[in-house]
Coordinates of C-alpha atoms and ligand atoms in Angstrom, one line a residue:
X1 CA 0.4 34.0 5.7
X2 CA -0.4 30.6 6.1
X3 CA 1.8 28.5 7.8
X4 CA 3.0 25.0 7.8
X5 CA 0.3 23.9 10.8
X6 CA -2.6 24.7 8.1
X7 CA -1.3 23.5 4.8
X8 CA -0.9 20.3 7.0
X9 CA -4.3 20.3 7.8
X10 CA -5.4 21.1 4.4
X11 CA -3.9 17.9 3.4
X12 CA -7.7 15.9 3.0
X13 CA -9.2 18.7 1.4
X14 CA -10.4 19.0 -2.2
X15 CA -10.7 22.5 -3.0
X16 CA -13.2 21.4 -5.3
X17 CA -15.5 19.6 -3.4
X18 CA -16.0 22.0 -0.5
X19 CA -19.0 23.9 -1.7
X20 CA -21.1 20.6 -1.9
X21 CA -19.7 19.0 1.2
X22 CA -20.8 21.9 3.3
X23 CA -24.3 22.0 2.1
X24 CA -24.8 18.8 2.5
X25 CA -23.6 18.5 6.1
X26 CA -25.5 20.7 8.1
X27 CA -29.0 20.4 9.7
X28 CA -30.3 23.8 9.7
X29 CA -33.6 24.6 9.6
X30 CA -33.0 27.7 8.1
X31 CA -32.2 27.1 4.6
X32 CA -31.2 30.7 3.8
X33 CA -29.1 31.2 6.3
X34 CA -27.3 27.8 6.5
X35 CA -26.1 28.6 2.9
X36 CA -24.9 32.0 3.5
X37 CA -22.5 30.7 6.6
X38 CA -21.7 27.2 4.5
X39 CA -20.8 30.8 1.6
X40 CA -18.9 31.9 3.7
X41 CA -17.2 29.5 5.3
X42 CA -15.9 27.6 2.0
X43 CA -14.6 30.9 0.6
X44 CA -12.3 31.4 3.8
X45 CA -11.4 27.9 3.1
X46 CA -11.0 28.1 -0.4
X47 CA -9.2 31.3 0.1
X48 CA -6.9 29.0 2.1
X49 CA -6.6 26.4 0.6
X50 CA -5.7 28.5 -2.5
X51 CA -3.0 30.5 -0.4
X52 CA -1.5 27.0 0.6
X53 CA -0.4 26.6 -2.7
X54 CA 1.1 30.0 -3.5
X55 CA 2.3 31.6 -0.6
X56 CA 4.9 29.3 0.3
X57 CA 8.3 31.1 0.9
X58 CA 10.0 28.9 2.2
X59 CA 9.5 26.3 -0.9
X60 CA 10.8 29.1 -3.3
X61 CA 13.8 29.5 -0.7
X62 CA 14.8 25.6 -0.6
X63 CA 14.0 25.5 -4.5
X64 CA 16.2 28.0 -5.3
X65 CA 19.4 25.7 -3.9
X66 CA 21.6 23.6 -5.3
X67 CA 20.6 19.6 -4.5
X68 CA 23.4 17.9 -3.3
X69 CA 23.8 14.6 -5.4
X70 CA 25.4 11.6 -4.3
X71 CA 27.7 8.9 -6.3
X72 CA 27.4 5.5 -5.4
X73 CA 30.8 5.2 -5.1
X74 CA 31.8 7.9 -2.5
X75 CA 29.1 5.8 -0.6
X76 CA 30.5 2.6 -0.7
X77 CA 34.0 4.0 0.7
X78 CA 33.3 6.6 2.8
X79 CA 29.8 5.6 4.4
X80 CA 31.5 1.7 5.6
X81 CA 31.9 2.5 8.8
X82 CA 27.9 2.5 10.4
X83 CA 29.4 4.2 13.8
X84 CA 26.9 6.8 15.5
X85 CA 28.6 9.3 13.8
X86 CA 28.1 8.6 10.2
X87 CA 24.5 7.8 10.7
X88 CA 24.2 11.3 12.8
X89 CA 26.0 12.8 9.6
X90 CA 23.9 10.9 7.4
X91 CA 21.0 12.5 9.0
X92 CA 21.8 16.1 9.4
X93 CA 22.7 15.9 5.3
X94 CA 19.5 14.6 4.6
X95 CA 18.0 17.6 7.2
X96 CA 19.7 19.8 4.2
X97 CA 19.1 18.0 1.4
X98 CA 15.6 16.7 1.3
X99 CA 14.1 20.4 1.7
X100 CA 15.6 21.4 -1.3
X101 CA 14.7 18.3 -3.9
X102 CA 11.0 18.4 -1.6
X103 CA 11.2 21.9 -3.0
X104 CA 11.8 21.2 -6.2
X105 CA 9.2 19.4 -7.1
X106 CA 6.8 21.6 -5.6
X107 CA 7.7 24.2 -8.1
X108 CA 6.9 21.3 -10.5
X109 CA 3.2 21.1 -10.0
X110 CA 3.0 25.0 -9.9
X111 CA 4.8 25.0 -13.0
X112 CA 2.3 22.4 -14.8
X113 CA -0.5 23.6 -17.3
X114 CA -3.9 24.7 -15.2
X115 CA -6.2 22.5 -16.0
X116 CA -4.1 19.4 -15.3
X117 CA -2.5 20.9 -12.0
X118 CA -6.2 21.5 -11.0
X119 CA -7.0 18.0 -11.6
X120 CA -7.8 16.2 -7.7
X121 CA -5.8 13.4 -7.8
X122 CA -2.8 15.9 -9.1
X123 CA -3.3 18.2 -6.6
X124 CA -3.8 15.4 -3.7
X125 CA 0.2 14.5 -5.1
X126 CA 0.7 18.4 -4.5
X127 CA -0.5 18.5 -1.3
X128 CA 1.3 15.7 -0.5
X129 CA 4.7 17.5 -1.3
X130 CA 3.6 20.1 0.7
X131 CA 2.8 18.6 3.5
X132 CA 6.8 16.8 3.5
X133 CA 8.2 20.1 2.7
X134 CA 6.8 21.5 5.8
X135 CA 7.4 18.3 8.1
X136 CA 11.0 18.7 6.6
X137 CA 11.7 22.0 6.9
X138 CA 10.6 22.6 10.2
X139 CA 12.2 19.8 11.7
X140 CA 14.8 20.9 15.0
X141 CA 18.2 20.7 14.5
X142 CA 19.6 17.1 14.8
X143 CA 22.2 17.2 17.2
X144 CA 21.9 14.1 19.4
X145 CA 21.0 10.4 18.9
X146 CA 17.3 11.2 20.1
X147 CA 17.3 13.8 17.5
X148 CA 18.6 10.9 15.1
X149 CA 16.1 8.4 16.0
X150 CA 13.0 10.6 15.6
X151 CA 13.9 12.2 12.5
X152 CA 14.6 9.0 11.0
X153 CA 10.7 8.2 12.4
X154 CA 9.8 10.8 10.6
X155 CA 11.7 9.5 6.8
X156 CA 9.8 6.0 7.3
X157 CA 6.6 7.4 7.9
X158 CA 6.9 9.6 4.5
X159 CA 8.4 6.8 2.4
X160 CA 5.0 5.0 3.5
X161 CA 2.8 8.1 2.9
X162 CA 4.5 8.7 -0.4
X163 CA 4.0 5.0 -1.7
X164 CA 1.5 5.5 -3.8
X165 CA 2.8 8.9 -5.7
X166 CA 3.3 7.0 -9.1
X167 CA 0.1 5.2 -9.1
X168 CA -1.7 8.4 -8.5
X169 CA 0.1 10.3 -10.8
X170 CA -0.1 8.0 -13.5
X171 CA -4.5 7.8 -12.6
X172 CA -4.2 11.3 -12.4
X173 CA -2.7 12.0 -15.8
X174 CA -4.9 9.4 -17.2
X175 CA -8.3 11.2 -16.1
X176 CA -7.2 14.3 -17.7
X177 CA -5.5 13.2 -21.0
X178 CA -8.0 15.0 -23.1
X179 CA -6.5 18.2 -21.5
X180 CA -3.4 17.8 -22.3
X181 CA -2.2 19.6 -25.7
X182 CA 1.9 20.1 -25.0
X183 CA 2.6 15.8 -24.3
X184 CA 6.2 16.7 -24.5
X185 CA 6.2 18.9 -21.2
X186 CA 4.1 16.5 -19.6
X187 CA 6.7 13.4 -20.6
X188 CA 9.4 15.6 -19.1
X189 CA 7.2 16.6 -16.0
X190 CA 7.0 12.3 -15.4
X191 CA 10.6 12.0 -16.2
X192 CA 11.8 14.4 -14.1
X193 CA 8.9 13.7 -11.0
X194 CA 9.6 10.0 -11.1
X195 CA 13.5 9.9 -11.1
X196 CA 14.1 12.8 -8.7
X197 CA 11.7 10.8 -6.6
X198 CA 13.5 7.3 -7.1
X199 CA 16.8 9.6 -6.1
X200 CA 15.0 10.9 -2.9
X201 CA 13.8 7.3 -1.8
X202 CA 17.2 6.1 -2.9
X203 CA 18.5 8.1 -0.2
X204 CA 16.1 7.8 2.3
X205 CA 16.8 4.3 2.5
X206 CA 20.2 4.8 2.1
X207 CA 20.3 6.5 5.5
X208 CA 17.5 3.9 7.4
X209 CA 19.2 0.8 5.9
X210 CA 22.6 2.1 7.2
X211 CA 21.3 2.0 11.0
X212 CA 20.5 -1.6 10.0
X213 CA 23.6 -2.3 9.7
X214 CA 22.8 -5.3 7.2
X215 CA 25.7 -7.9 6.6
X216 CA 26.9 -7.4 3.0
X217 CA 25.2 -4.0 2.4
X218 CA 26.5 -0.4 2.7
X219 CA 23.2 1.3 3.1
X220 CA 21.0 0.5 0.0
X221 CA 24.2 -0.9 -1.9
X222 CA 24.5 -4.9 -1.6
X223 CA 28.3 -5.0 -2.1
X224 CA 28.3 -8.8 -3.8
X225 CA 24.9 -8.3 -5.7
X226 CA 24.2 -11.7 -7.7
X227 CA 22.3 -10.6 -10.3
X228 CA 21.3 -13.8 -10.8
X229 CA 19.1 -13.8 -7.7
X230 CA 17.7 -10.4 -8.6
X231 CA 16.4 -11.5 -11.4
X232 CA 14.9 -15.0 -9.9
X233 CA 13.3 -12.8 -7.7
X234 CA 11.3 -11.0 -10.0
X235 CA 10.6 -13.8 -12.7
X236 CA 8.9 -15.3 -9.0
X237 CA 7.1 -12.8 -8.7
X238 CA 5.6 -12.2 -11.8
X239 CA 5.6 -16.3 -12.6
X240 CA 2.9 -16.1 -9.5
X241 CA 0.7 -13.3 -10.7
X242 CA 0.7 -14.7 -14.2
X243 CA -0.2 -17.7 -13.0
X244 CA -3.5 -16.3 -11.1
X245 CA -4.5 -13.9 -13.9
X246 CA -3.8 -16.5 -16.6
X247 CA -3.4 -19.7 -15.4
X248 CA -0.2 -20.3 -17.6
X249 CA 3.4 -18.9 -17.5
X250 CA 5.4 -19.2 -20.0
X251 CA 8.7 -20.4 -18.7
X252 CA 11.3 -18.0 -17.8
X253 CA 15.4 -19.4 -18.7
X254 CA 18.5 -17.0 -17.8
X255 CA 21.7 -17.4 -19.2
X256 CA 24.7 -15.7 -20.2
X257 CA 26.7 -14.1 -17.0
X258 CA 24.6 -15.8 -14.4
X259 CA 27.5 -16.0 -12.2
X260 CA 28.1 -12.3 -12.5
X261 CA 28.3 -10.7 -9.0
X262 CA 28.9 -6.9 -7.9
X263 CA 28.0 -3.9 -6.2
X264 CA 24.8 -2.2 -7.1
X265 CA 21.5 -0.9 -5.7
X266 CA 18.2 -3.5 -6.2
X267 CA 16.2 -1.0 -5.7
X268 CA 15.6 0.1 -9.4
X269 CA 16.0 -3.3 -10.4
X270 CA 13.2 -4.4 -8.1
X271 CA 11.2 -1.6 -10.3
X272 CA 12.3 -2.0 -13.5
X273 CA 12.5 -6.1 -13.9
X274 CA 8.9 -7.1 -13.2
X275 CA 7.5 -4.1 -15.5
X276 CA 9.5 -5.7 -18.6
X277 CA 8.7 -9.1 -17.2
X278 CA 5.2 -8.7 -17.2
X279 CA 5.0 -7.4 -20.9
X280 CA 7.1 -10.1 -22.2
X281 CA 4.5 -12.7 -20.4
X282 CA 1.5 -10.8 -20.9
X283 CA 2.2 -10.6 -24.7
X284 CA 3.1 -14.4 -25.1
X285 CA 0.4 -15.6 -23.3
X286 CA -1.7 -13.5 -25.3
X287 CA -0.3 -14.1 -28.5
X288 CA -1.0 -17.5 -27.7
X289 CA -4.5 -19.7 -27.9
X290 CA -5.1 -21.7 -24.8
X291 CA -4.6 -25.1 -26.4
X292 CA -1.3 -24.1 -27.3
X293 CA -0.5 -23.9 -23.4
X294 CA 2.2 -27.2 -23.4
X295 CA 4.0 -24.9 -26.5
X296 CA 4.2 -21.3 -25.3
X297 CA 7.8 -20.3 -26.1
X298 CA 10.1 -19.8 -23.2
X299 CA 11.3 -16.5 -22.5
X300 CA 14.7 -15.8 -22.6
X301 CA 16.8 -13.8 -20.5
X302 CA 20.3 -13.3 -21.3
X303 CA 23.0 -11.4 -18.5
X304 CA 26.0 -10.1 -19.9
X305 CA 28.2 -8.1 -17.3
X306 CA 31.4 -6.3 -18.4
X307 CA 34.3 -3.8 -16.8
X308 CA 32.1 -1.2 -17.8
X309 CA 28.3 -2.5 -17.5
X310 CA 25.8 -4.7 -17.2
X311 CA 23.2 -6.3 -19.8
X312 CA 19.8 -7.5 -19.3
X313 CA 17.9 -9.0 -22.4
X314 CA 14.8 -10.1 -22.5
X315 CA 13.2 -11.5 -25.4
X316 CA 9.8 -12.9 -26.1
X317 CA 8.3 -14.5 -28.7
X318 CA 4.7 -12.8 -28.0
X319 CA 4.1 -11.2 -31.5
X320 CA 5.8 -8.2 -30.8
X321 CA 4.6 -4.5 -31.1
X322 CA 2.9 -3.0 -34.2
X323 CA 5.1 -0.7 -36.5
X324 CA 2.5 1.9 -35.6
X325 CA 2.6 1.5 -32.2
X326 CA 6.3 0.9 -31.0
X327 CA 6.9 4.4 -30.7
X328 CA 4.1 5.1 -28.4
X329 CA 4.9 2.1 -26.1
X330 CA 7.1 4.4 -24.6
X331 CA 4.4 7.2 -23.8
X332 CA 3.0 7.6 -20.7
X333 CA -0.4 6.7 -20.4
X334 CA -0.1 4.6 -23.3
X335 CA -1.5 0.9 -22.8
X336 CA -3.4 -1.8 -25.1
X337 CA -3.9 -3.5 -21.7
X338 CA -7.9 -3.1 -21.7
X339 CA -8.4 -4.8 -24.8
X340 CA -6.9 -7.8 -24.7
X341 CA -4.5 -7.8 -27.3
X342 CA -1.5 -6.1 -28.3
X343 CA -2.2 -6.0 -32.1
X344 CA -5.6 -4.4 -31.5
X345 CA -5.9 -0.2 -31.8
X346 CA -4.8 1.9 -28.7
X347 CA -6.6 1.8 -25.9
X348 CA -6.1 5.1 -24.1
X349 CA -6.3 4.9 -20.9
X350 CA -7.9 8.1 -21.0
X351 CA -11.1 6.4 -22.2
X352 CA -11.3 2.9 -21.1
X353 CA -11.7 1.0 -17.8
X354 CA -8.8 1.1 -15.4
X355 CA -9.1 -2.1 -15.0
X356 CA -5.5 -3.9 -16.7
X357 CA -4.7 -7.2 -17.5
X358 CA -2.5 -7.5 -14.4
X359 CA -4.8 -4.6 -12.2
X360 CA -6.1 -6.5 -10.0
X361 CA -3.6 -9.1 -9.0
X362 CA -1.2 -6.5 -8.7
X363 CA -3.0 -4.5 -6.4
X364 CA -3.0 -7.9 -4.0
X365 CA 0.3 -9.3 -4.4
X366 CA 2.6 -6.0 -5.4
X367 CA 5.9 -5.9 -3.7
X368 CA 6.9 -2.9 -5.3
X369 CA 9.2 -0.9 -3.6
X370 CA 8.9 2.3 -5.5
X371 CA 5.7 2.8 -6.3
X372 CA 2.2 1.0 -5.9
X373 CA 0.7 -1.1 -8.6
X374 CA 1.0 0.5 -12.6
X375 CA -0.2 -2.0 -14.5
X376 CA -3.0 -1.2 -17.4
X377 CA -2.0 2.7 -16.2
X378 CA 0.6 2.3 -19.5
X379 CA 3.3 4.0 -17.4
X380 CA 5.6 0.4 -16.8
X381 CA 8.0 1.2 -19.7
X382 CA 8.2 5.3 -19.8
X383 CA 8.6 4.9 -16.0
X384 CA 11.4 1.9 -16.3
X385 CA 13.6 4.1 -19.4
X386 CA 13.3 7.0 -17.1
X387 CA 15.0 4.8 -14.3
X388 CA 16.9 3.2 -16.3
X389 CA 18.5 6.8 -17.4
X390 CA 18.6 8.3 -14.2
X391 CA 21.4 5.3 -13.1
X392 CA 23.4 6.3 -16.1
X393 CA 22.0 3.7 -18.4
X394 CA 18.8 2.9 -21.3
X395 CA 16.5 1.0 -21.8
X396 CA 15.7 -0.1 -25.3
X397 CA 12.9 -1.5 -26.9
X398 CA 13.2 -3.7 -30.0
X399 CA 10.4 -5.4 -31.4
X400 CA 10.5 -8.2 -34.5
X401 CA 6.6 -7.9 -35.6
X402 CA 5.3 -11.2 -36.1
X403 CA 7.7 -12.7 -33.8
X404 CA 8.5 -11.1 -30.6
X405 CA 10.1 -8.6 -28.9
X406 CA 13.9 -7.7 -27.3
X407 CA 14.0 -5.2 -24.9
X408 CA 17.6 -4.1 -23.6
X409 CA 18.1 -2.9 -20.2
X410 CA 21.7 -1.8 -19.9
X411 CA 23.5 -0.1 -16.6
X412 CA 26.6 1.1 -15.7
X413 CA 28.6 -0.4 -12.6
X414 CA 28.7 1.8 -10.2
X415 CA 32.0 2.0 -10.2
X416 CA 34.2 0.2 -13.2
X417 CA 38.0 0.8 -13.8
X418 CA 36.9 1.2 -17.9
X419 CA 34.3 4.3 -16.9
X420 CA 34.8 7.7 -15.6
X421 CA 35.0 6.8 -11.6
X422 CA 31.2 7.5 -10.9
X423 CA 28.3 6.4 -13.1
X424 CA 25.6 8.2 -11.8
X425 CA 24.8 10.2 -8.3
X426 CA 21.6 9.8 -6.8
Ligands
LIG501 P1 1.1 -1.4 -19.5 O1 1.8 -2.7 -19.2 O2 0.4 -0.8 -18.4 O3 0.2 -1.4 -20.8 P2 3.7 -0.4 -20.4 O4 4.2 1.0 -20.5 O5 4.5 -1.4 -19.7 O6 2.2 -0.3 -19.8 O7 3.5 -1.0 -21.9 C1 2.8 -0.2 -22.9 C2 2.3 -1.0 -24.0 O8 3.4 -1.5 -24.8 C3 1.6 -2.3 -23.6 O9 0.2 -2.0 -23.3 C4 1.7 -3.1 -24.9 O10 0.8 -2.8 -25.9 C5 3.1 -2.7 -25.4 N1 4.2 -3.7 -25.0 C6 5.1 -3.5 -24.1 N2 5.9 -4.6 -24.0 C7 5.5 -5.5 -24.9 C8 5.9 -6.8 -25.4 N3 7.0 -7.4 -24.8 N4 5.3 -7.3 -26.4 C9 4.2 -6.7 -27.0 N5 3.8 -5.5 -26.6 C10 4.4 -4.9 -25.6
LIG502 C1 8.1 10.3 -2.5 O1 8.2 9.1 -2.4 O2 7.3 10.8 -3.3 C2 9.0 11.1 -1.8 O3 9.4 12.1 -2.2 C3 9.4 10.6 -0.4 C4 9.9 11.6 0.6 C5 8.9 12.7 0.9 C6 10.3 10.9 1.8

């Protein structure tokens, strides 16, 4: 049986680069010999390394129970008071809880077609899972503050080892596109992968930004959100990374509700907002020749917030998406990022350079929170519906060929007298 201390170790390997790495390592003189050990030894570890992924008990155990979820609104009233006891509470239901969504997704990747759950990058996610599931599940009983403190180590170094999960799956699924036959189990694979993890994030934070104890927050919820500033924050952003890449930014005017002000989570906001952002300015500054730079048409971003939600549109006037291709816009892996121009045929990723419009930049700038940079991986708008849905809301894209497109972002509050009394749970 091979237990948690190996599958940790097994963490850096790739089962299918052991056979070269060990004959290339040695310096035996005896060239006969020296392969029959290196033989050997990389069919114990592939023997391993293969157990590691199948005889895992416990995972089956955890996976088999129900997750807990969490609404928004049971947070904000009963979580107010950040005493030593709600943050010990906190921690011993994550010491439940993340097991069991860990788990989860485990049975995910086991549960994906071979070829693509054999794929490197895939299987480096995989391990990856594995390696928290055991780091989880084997952690002591929290019973003290000490206990509190270190497992709480323990949830910050994760959320950092885990930052890059939707970049590599999204290079992952990109090298082995060709593979793929069923798109629709794949799509649901992402969907599901990408919000469960969003959910266990979500929580994570929820429990280290409690200890905070930040003025105006209950955990991750900022009790007076201005949306307003939400927004600024990522037109900032992406108004600075345009500005590198292109050296023109079309401007950026919000209006409607900017006053609007509420509780809510930026966290998926902080996702979702620069991905449509950066579409809106990629494709106008496209659409556009450089000596039209004085006349590139402002985009426009309209808030409306009701009892029941809130509205973000975003319109561009950056030519919009071709008939044939507004469907696919909302496929992962799909992106005309590596050619230049969004009228042009499909670039799948699958085939062309990973280099994006924004690649680069992104990688030097990104202050994602959820995931590392995306951009040119044609995973910004499957990924952003997918969040979008998961807080009890859509994402809609509505392009005007020729002109520009709308896209809708809409949410529920998390907790509005017009709506049944929680929106979502996390
Ligand atoms: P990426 O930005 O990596 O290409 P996305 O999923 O964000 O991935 O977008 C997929 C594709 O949809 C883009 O490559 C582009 O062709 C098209 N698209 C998205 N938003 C717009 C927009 N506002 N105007 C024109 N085309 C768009
Ligand atoms: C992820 O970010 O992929 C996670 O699931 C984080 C968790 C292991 C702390």
């Amino acid at each position: 049986v091979v237990g948690p201390r190996q599958s940790i170790n097994l963490l850096h390997l790739r089962p299918f680069t052991l056979h070269s790495n060990h004959y290339h390592r040695g310096h035996s003189t005896n060239r006969v010999e020296y392969r029959a050990a290196a033989t050997i030894t990389s069919e114990r570890e592939r023997a391993r390394t293969v157990a590691a992924y199948y005889n895992q008990p416990a995972v089956e155990a955890a996976a088999k129970k129900k997750s807990v979820r969490l609404t928004p609104s049971a947070i904000l009233y009963h979580g107010r008071s950040e005493d030593e006891a709600t943050i010990l509470r906190s921690a011993q239901y994550l010491q439940k809880e993340m097991p069991v969504r860990v788990a989860k997704r485990i049975i995910a990747f086991r549960d994906l077609p071979f070829i693509v759950g054999c794929n490197p990058i895939i299987l480096g996610v995989h391990e990856l899972y594995l390696r928290a599931f055991n780091i989880l599940n084997n952690f002591p009983a929290i019973n003290t503050k000490e206990d509190e403190v270190s497992y709480s180590q323990k949830l910050s170094e994760l959320l950092e080892d885990h930052q890059d999960v939707v970049t590599q799956l999204a290079s992952g699924f990109r090298e082995c596109r060709r593979h793929i036959h069923n798109e629709e189990l794949v799509a649901r694979f992402l969907d599901k992968t990408l919000t469960s993890r969003l959910g266990i994030r979500m929580l994570v934070q929820h429990h280290l930004s409690l200890r905070e104890n930040k003025p105006n927050y209950v955990g991750i919820i900022n009790v007076g959100m201005k949306l307003k500033e939400v927004i600024e924050r990522s037109c900032q952003f992406v108004s600075r990374v345009a500005s590198h890449k292109y050296g023109r930014v079309p401007l950026l005017k919000l209006s409607g509700h900017v006053n609007a002000v509420f509780p809510y989570i930026e966290l998926p906001l902080d996702y979702i907002l620069p991905e449509i952002l950066k579409n809106a300015v990629r494709a106008t500054v496209e659409s556009h020749s450089e000596i039209e730079v004085m006349h590139l048409p402002p985009i426009h971003i309209t808030i409306a917030s009701n009892e029941i939600d809130f509205i973000i549109r975003i319109s561009d006037r950056g030519g919009g998406i071709p008939h044939h291709l507004t469907k696919r816009a909302l496929e992962y892996n799909f992106t005309t990022a590596n050619d230049g121009a969004t009228s042009s045929p499909p670039a799948f990723s699958g085939t062309s350079s990973p280099e994006g419009v924004f690649s680069n930049m992104m990688e030097a700038v990104n202050p994602n929170p959820v995931g590392g940079p995306m951009h040119g991986f044609g995973f910004g708008l499957p990924t952003s519906r997918a969040y979008a849905e998961y807080m009890g809301g859509s994402l809609e894209v509505q392009a005007m060929q020729g002109i520009g497109t709308d896209v809708y972002l809409r949410l529920k509050h998390i907790n509005s007298p017009g709506a049944s009394f929680s929106s979502f749970r996390i």
